[in-house]
Coordinates of C-alpha atoms in Angstrom, one line a residue:
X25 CA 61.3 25.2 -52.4
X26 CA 58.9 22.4 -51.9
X27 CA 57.6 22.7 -48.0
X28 CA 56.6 19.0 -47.9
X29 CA 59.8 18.1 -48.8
X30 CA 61.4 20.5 -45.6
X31 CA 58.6 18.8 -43.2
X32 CA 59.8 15.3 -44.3
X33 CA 63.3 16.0 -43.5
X34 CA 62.2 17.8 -40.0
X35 CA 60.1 14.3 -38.7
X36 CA 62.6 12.1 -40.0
X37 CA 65.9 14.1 -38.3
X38 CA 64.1 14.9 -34.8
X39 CA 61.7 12.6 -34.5
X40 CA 58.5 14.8 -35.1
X41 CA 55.0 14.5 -36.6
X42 CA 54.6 17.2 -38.2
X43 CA 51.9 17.9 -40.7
X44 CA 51.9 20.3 -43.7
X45 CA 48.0 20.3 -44.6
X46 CA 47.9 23.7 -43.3
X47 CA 50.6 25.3 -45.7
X48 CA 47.9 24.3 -48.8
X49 CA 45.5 27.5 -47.3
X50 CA 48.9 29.3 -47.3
X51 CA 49.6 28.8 -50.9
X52 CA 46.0 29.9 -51.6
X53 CA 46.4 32.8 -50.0
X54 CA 49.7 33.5 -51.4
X55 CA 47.9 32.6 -55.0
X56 CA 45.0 35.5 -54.3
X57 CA 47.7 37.8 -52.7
X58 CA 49.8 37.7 -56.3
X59 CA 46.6 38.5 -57.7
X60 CA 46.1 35.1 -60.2
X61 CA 44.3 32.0 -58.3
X62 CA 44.3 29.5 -61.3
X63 CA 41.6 27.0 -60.3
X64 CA 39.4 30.0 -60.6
X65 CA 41.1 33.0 -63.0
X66 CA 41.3 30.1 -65.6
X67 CA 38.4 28.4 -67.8
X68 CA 37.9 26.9 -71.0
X69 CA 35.5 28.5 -73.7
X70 CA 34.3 26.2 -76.7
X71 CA 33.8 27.7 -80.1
X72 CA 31.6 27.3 -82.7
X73 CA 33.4 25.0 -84.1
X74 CA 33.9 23.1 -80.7
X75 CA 37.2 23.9 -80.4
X76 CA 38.0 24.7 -76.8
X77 CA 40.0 28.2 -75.7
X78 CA 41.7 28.9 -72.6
X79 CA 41.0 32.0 -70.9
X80 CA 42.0 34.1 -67.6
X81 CA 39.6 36.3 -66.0
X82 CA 40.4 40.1 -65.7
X83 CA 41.3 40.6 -62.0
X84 CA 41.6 43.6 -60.2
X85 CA 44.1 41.9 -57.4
X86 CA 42.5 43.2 -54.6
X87 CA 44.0 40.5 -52.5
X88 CA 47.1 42.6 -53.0
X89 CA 45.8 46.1 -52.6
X90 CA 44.0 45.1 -49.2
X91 CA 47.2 44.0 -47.3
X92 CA 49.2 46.7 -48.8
X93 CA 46.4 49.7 -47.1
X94 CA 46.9 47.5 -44.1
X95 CA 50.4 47.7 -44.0
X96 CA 50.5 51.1 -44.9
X97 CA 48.3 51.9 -41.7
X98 CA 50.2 50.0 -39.6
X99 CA 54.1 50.2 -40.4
X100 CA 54.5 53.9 -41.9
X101 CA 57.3 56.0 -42.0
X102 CA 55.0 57.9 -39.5
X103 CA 55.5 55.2 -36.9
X104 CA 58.3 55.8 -34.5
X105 CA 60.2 53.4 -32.3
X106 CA 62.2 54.5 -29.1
X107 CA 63.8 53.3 -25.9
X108 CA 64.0 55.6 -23.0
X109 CA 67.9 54.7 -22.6
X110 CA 70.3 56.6 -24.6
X111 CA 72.6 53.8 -25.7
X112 CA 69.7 51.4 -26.3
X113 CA 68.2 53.9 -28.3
X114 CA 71.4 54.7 -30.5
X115 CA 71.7 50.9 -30.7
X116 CA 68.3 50.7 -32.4
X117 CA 68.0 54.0 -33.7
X118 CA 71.2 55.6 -34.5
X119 CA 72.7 58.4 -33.2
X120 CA 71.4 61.6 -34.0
X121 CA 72.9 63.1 -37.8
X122 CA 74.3 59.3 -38.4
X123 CA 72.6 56.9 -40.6
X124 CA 73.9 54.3 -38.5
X125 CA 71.3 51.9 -36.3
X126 CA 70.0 48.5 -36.5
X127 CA 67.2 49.0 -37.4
X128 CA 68.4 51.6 -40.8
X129 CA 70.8 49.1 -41.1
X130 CA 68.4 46.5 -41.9
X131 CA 66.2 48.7 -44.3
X132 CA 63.5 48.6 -41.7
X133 CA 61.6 51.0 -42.7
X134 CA 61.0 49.4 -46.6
X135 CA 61.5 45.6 -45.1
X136 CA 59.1 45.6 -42.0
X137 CA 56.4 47.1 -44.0
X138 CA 56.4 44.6 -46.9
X139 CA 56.6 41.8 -44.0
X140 CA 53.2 43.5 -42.5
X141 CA 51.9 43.5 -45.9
X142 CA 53.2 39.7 -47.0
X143 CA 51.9 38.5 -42.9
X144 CA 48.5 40.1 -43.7
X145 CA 48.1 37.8 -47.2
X146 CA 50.0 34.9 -45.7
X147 CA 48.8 34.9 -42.1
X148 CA 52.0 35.0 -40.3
X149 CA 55.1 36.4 -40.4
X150 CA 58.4 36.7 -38.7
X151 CA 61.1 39.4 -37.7
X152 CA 64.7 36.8 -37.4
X153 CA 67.6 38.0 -35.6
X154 CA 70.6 36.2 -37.7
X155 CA 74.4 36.9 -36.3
X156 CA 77.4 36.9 -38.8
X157 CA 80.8 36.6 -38.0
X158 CA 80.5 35.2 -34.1
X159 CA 83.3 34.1 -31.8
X160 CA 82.5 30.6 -29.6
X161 CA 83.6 29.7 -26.5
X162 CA 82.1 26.5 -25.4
X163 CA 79.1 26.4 -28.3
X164 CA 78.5 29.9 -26.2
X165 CA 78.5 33.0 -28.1
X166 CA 81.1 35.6 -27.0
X167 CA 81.0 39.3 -26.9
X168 CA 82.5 40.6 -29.7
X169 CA 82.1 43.9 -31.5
X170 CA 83.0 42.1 -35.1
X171 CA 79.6 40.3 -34.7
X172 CA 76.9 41.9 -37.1
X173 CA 72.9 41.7 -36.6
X174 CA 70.7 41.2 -39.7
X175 CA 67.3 41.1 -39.8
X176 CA 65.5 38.5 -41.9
X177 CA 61.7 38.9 -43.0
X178 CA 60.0 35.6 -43.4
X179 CA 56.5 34.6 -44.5
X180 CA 53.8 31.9 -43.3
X181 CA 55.3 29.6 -45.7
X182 CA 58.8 29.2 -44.3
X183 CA 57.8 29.1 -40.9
X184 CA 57.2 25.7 -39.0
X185 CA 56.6 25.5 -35.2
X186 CA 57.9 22.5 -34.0
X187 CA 56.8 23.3 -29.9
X188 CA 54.0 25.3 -29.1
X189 CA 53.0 26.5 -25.1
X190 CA 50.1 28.6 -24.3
X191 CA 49.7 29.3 -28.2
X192 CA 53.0 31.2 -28.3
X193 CA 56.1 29.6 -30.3
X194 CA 58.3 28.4 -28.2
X195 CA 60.6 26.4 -30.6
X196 CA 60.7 26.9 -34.6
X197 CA 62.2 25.8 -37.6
X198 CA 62.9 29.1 -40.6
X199 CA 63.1 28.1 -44.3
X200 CA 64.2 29.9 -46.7
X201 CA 65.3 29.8 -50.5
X202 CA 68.6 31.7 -50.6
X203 CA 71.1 32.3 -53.7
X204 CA 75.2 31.4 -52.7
X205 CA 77.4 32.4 -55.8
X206 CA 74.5 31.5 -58.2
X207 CA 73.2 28.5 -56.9
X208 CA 69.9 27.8 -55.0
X209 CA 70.0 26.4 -51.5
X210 CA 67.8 25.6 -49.0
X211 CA 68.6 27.2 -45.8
X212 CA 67.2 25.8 -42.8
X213 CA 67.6 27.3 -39.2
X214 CA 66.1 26.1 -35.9
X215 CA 65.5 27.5 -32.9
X216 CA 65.5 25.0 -29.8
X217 CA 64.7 25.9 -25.7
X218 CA 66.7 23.6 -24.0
X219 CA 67.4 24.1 -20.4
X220 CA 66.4 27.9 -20.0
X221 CA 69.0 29.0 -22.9
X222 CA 67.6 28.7 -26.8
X223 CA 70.4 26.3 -29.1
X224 CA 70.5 27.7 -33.1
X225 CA 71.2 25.5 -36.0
X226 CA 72.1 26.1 -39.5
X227 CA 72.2 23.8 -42.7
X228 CA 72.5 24.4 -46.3
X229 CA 70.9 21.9 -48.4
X230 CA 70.5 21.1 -52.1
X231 CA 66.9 19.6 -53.3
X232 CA 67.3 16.6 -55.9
X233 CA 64.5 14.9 -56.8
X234 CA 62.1 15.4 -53.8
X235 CA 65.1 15.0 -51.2
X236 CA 67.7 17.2 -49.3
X237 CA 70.6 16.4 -49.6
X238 CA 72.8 18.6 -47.0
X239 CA 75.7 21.1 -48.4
X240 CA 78.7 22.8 -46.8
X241 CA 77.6 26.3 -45.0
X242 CA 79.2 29.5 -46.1
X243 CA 81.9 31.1 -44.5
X244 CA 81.1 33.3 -41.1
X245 CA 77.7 30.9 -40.5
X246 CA 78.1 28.3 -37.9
X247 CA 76.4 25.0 -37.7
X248 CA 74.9 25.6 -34.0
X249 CA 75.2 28.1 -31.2
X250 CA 73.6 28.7 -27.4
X251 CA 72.4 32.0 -27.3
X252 CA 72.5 31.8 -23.6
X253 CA 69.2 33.1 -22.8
X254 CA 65.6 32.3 -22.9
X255 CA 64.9 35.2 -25.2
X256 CA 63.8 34.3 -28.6
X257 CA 65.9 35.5 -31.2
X258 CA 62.8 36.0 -33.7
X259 CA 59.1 37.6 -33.1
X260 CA 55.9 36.6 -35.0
X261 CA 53.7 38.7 -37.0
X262 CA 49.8 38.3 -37.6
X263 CA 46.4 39.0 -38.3
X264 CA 44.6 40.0 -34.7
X265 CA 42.1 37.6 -36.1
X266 CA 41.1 34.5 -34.3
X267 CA 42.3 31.1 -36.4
X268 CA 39.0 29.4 -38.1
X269 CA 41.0 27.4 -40.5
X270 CA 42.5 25.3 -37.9
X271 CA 42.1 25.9 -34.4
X272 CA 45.4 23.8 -33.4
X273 CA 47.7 25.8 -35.3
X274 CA 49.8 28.8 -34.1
X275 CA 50.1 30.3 -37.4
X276 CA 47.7 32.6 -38.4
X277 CA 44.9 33.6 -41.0
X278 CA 44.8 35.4 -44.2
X279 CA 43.4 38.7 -43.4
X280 CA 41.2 38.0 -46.6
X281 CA 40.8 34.3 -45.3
X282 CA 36.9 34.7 -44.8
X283 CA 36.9 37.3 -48.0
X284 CA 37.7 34.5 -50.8
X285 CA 34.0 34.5 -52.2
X286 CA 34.4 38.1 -52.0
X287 CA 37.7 38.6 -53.8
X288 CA 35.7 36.2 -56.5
X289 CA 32.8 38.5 -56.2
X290 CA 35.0 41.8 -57.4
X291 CA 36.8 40.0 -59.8
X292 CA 33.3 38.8 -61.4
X293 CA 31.7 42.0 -61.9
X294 CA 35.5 43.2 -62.9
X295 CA 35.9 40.8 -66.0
X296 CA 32.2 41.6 -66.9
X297 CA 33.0 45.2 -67.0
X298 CA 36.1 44.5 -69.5
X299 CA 34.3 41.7 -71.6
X300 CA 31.5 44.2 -72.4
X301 CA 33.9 46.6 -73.8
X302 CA 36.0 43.7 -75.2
X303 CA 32.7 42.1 -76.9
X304 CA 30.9 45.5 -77.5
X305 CA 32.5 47.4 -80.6
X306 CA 30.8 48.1 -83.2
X307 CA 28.8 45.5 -85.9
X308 CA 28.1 46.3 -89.2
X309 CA 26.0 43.3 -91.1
X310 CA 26.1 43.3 -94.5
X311 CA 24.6 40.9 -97.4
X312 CA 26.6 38.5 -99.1
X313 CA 25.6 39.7 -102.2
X314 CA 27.6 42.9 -101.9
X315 CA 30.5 40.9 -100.9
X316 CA 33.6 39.5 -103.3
X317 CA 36.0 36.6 -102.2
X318 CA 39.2 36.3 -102.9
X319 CA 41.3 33.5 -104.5
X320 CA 40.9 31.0 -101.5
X321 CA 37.4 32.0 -100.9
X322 CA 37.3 34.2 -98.3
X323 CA 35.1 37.3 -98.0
X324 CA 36.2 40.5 -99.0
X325 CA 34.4 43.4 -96.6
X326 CA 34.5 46.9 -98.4
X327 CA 36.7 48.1 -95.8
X328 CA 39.4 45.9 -95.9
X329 CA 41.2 48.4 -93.5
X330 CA 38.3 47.6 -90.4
X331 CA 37.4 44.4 -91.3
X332 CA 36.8 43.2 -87.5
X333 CA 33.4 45.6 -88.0
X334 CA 31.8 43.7 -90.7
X335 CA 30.0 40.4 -90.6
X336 CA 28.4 38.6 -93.5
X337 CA 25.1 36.8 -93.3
X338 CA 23.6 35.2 -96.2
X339 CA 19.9 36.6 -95.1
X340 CA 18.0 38.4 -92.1
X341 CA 19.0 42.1 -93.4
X342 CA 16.0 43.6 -94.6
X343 CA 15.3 45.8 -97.4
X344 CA 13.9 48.9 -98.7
X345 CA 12.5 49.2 -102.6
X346 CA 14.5 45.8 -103.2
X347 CA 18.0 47.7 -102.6
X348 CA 19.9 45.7 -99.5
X349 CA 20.8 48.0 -96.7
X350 CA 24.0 47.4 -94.6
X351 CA 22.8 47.0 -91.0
X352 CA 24.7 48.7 -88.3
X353 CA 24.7 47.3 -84.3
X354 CA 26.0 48.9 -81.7
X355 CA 25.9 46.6 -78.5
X356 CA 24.7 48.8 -75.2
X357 CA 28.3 48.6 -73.0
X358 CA 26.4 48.8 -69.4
X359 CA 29.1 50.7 -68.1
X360 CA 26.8 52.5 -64.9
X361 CA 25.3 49.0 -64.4
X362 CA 28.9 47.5 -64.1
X363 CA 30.1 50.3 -62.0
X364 CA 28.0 49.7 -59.9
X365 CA 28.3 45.8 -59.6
X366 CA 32.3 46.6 -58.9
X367 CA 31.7 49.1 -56.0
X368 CA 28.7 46.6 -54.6
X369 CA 31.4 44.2 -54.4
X370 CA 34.3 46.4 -52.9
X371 CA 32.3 47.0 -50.0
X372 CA 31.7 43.4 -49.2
X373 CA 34.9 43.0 -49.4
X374 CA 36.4 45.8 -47.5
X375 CA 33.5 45.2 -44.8
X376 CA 35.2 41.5 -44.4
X377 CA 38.4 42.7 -44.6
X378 CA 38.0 45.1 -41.6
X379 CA 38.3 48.0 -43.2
X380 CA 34.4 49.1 -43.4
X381 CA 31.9 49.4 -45.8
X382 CA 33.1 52.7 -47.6
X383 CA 36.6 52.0 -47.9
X384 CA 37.3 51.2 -51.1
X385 CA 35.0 54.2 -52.5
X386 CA 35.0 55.7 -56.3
X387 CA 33.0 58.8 -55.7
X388 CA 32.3 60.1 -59.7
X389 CA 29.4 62.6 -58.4
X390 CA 32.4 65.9 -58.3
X391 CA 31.2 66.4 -54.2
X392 CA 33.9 66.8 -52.1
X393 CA 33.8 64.3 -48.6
X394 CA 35.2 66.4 -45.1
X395 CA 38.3 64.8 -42.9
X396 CA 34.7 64.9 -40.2
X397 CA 32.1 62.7 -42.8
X398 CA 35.3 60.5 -43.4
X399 CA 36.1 59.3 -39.7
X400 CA 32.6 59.3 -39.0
X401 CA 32.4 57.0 -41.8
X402 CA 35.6 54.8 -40.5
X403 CA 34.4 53.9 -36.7
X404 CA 34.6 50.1 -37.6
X405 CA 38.1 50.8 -39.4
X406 CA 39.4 53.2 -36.4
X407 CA 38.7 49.7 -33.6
X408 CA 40.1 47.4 -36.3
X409 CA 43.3 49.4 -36.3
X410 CA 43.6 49.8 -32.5
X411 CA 43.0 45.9 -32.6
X412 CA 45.8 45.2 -34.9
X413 CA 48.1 47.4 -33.2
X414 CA 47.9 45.4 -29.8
X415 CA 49.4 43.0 -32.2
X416 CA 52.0 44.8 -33.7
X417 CA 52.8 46.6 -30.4
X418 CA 53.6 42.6 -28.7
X419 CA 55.5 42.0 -31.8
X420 CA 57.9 45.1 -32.6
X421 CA 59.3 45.5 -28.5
X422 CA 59.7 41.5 -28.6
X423 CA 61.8 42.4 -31.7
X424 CA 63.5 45.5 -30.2
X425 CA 64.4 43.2 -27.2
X426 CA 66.1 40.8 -28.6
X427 CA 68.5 43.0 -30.4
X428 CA 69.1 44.7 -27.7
X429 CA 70.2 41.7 -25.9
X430 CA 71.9 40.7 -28.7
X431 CA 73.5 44.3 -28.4
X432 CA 74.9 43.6 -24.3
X433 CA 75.5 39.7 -24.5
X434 CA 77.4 39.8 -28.0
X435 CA 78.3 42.9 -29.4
X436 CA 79.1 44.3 -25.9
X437 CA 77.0 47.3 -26.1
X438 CA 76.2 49.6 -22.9
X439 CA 72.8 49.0 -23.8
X440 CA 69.6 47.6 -21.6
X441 CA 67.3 45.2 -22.3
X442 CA 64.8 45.6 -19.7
X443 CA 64.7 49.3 -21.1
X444 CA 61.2 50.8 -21.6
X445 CA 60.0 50.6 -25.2
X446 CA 57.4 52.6 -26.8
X447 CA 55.7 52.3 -30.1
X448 CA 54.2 55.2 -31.3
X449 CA 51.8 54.1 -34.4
X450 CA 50.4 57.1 -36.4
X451 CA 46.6 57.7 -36.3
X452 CA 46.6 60.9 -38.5
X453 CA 45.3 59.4 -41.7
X454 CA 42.4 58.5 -40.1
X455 CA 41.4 61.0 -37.3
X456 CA 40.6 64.3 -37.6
X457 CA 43.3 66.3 -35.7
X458 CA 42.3 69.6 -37.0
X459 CA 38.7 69.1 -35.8
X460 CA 40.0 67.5 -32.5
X461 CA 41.9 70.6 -31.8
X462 CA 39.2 73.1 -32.7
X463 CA 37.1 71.3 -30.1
X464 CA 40.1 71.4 -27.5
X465 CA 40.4 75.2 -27.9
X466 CA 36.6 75.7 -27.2
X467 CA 36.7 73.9 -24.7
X468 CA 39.4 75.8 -23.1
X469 CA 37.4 78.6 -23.6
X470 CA 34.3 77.2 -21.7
X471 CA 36.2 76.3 -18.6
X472 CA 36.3 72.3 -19.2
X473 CA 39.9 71.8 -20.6
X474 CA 42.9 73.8 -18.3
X475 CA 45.2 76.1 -21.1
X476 CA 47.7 73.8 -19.5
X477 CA 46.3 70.9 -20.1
X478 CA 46.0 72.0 -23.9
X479 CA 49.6 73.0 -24.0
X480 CA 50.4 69.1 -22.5
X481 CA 48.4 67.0 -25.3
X482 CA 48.9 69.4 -28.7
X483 CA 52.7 70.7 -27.6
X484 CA 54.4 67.4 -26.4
X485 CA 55.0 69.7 -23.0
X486 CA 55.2 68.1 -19.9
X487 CA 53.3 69.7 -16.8
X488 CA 55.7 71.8 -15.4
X489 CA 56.4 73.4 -18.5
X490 CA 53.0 73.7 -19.9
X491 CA 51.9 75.5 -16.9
X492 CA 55.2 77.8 -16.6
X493 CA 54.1 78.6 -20.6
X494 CA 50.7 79.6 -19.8
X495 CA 52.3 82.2 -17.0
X496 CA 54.5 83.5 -19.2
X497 CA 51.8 83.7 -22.0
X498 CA 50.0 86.1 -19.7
X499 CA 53.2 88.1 -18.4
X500 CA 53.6 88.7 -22.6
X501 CA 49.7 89.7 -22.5
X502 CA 50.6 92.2 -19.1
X503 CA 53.7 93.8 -21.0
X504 CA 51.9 94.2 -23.8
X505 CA 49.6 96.3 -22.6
X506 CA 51.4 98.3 -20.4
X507 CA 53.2 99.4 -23.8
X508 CA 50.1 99.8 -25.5
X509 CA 50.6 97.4 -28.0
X510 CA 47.3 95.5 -27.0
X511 CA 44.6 97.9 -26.3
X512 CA 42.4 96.0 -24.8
X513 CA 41.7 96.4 -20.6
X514 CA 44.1 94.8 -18.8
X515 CA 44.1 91.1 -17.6
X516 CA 42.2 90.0 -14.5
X517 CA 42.2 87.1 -11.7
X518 CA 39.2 86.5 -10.5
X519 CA 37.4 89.8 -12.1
X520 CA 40.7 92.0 -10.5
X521 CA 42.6 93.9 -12.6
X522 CA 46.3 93.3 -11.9
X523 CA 48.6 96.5 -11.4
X524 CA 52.6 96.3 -12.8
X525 CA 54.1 95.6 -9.3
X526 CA 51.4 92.6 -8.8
X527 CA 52.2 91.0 -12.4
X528 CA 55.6 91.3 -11.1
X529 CA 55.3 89.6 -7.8
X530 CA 53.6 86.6 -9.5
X531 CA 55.7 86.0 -12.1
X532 CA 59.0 85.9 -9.3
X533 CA 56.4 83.2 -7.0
X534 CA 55.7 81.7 -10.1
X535 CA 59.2 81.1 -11.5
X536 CA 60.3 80.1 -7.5
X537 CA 57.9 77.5 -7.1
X538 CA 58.2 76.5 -10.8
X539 CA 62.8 75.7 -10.0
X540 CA 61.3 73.8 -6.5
X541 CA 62.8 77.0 -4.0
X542 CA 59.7 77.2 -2.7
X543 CA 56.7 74.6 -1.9
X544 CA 53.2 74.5 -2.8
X545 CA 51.9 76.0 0.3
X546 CA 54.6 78.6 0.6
X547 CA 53.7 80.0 -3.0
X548 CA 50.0 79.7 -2.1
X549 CA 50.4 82.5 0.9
X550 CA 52.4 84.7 -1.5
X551 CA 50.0 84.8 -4.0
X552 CA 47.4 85.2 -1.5
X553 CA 49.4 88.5 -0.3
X554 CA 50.7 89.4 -3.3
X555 CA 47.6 89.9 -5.1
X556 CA 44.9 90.1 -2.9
X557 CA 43.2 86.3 -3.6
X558 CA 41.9 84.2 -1.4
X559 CA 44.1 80.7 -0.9
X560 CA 41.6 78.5 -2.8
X561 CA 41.5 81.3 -5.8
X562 CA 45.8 81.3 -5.4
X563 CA 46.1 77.4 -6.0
X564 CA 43.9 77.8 -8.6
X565 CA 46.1 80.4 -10.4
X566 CA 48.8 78.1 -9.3
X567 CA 47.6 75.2 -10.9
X568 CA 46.9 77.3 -14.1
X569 CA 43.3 76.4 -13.7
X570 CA 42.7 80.4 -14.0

């Protein structure tokens, strides 16, 4: 699919200007991403016999394994998507036990993160909402619950923004190479905002000879729709990287866009690495005099089995008592120096990347690095992901909208679009939760964190709960040792030990204010008699704060 030839036929058939100067950085990018950039992995060597050679550089493709660790940070199976509506949720989701869902339907979880990956190289992505099998009324879609969502995953290079407001898309054009009963098309869809409700359009085309030339569409896609709304039936993916390439554009940057000298760099110090090994076997030099030739000429070594080790040289080897010596060279292969030009270069480029100066890290010394060295290492990382995610965040519920729209206005789903969405990205990898909660518990212990409050942020409780845990917590600590099974004195409020009938009384105020019977105040003044506590010492224990 030539993307010149697609921007042609879009100024000619609406009328635009449209330039495709950009898409050149695109394939670039693309080129690095796949790991082979020929204008630079390829070069001519000239023999000694001035005969010219091409070769290709040993690369390490680090284009590649740098959006793939971003993509894995960002879009894991760790990452969870939900809508605080039931129906909505089982739209998107599936119900619980089913493998059902939009979003497993669509292989989201395998899909999404190679789009992540593939925006990151490419610059820009897109999530597209695509409807089979719709029933018109009009040119307006009708609700019907034969009408199936797919999600496509496009890169930089088959997206075209034909209106742009405020630096978001507003209108677009999607191309895409597709394969219809084992022939190549064309495919090209267009989104259009005209008079508050978006117009789709869909043509097939064959390219001959530069052109398009436009085919019948297959069965169950229609030429053009109104979706009937002013929600976008696609959402944009990209770098959280501001646009140095081209300021005007809405597409976005290579995440490696400011790293190519860098990806050059690594894969530099990479082929020097292999082409000492490559160059440094063994040489054994031996006089001609010592040699025989065979019919044509040629010499025979005296170890016809390894004859790459032996070179003959007509002088230079020296001699001892006027016997010739065969001279033995082994080249020195560097390989510390070399290691250490690789991980030199590594860093450079993870530092450009985003991903910090240690990232990429071969440690050969045997010492073991803690979870607490590593994210103190990763600062720059841990703001660079929290940057990316505002991105990702915008993108995934402008995604989840639409199908849920799609799910009321078409399918005829119970389901609500104005539902709140949450996207909870997965932060373990990098922070130290262990640690974190170590520190929690001390500080429980020193009077700065509420056991509450603990409960709330390390067992997903909400208030009410946490604090009715921490009161039963302590009636299990009372019973215990009233039976003797904790030995220990038994527990206090406020230095006062707390006799059977007064565990009693709190636990029934405790549980009353806990189902709403009773209000704060009331519980306060039965605490205060209950126990024997002053009303500032009861809200406390009513709080949990004791």
């Amino acid at each position: 699919m030539n993307i010149n030839t697609v921007i042609e036929y879009l100024n000619k058939t609406y009328g635009y200007d449209l330039s495709s100067d950009y898409y050149i950085h695109i394939a670039d990018w693309k080129d690095w991403w796949k790991g082979r950039h020929k204008p630079f992995h390829t070069y001519i060597e000239k023999d000694f016999n001035g005969k010219s050679h091409e070769r290709d550089l040993y690369t390490l493709k680090m284009g590649k394994k740098v959006t793939e660790d971003w993509a894995s940070m960002l879009l894991n199976e760790k990452v969870l998507i939900t809508v605080d509506d039931p129906a909505s949720n089982a739209l998107i989701n599936g119900h619980e036990d089913d493998q059902d869902g939009v979003l497993f339907e669509n292989n989201f979880a395998v899909r999404g993160n190679e789009l992540v990956e593939k925006s990151f190289a490419t610059g820009t992505g897109a999530f597209v909402l695509r409807l089979d099998d719709m029933t018109l009324k009009d040119d307006v879609v009708q609700k019907s619950a034969d009408t199936k969502i797919h999600i496509e995953y496009l890169t930089a290079d088959c997206i075209v923004p034909l209106t742009v407001k405020y630096r978001e898309v507003v209108d677009v054009a999607f191309v895409s190479e597709v394969l219809q009963d084992g022939k190549k098309y064309v495919y090209i869809e267009t989104h259009i905002l005209e008079n508050g409700s978006y117009t789709i359009t869909n043509a097939y085309f064959k390219e001959e000879e530069g052109q398009l030339k436009e085919e019948s569409l297959p069965e169950g896609i229609l030429p053009s729709f109104k979706t009937g709304s002013d929600i976008p039936l696609f959402s944009l993916v990209k770098p959280n990287i501001c646009n140095n390439i081209d300021e005007a554009t809405a597409l976005g940057v290579s995440i490696f866009a400011n790293a190519i000298d860098n990806l050059k760099g690594v894969d530099l110090a990479y082929n020097n690495f292999n082409r000492d090994f490559k160059l440094g076997g063994k040489k054994v030099f031996v006089n001609e005099d010592i040699t025989k030739r065979d019919e044509y000429g040629n010499e025979i070594t005296p170890d016809d089995v390894a004859q790459q080790l032996f070179t003959v040289v007509t002088d230079g080897i020296p001699k001892e008592n006027d016997r010739t010596l065969i001279h033995e060279h082994n080249p020195e292969l560097r390989v510390q120096e070399n290691i250490d030009g690789i991980q030199a270069q590594l860093d450079f480029l993870s530092f450009k990347c985003g991903l910090g100066t240690k990232y990429y890290r071969f440690n050969t010394s045997g010492t073991l690095v803690t979870a607490t060295q590593y994210v103190g290492d990763r600062q720059d990382l841990q703001r660079n992901i929290a940057k990316q995610h505002l991105m990702l965040d915008a993108a995934l519920k402008k995604l989840i909208r639409a199908i849920l729209y799609v799910g009321r206005e078409v399918l005829g789903e119970a389901v609500n679009p104005d539902a709140k969405i949450t996207i909870d990205f997965d932060d373990s990898f990098i922070s130290d939760k262990e640690s974190e909660r170590t520190n929690a518990m001390q500080e429980v212990r020193d009077g700065l964190l509420q056991k509450y409050e603990y409960r709330m942020r390390y067992f997903g409780e909400d208030e009410a709960t946490a604090k009715a845990m921490v009161i039963e917590d302590a009636i299990a600590t009372e019973e215990n040792w009233f039976s003797g099974a904790i030995t220990t004195d038994p527990p206090e409020v406020q230095g006062k030990s707390l006799n059977g009938a007064q565990t009693q009384s709190l636990i029934a105020i405790m549980a009353q204010y806990s189902a709403g019977d009773i209000t704060e105040g009331q519980a306060i003044n039965l605490i205060n008699t209950a126990i024997g506590v002053t009303k500032e010492e009861a809200g406390k224990i009513l709080r949990g704060e004791l």
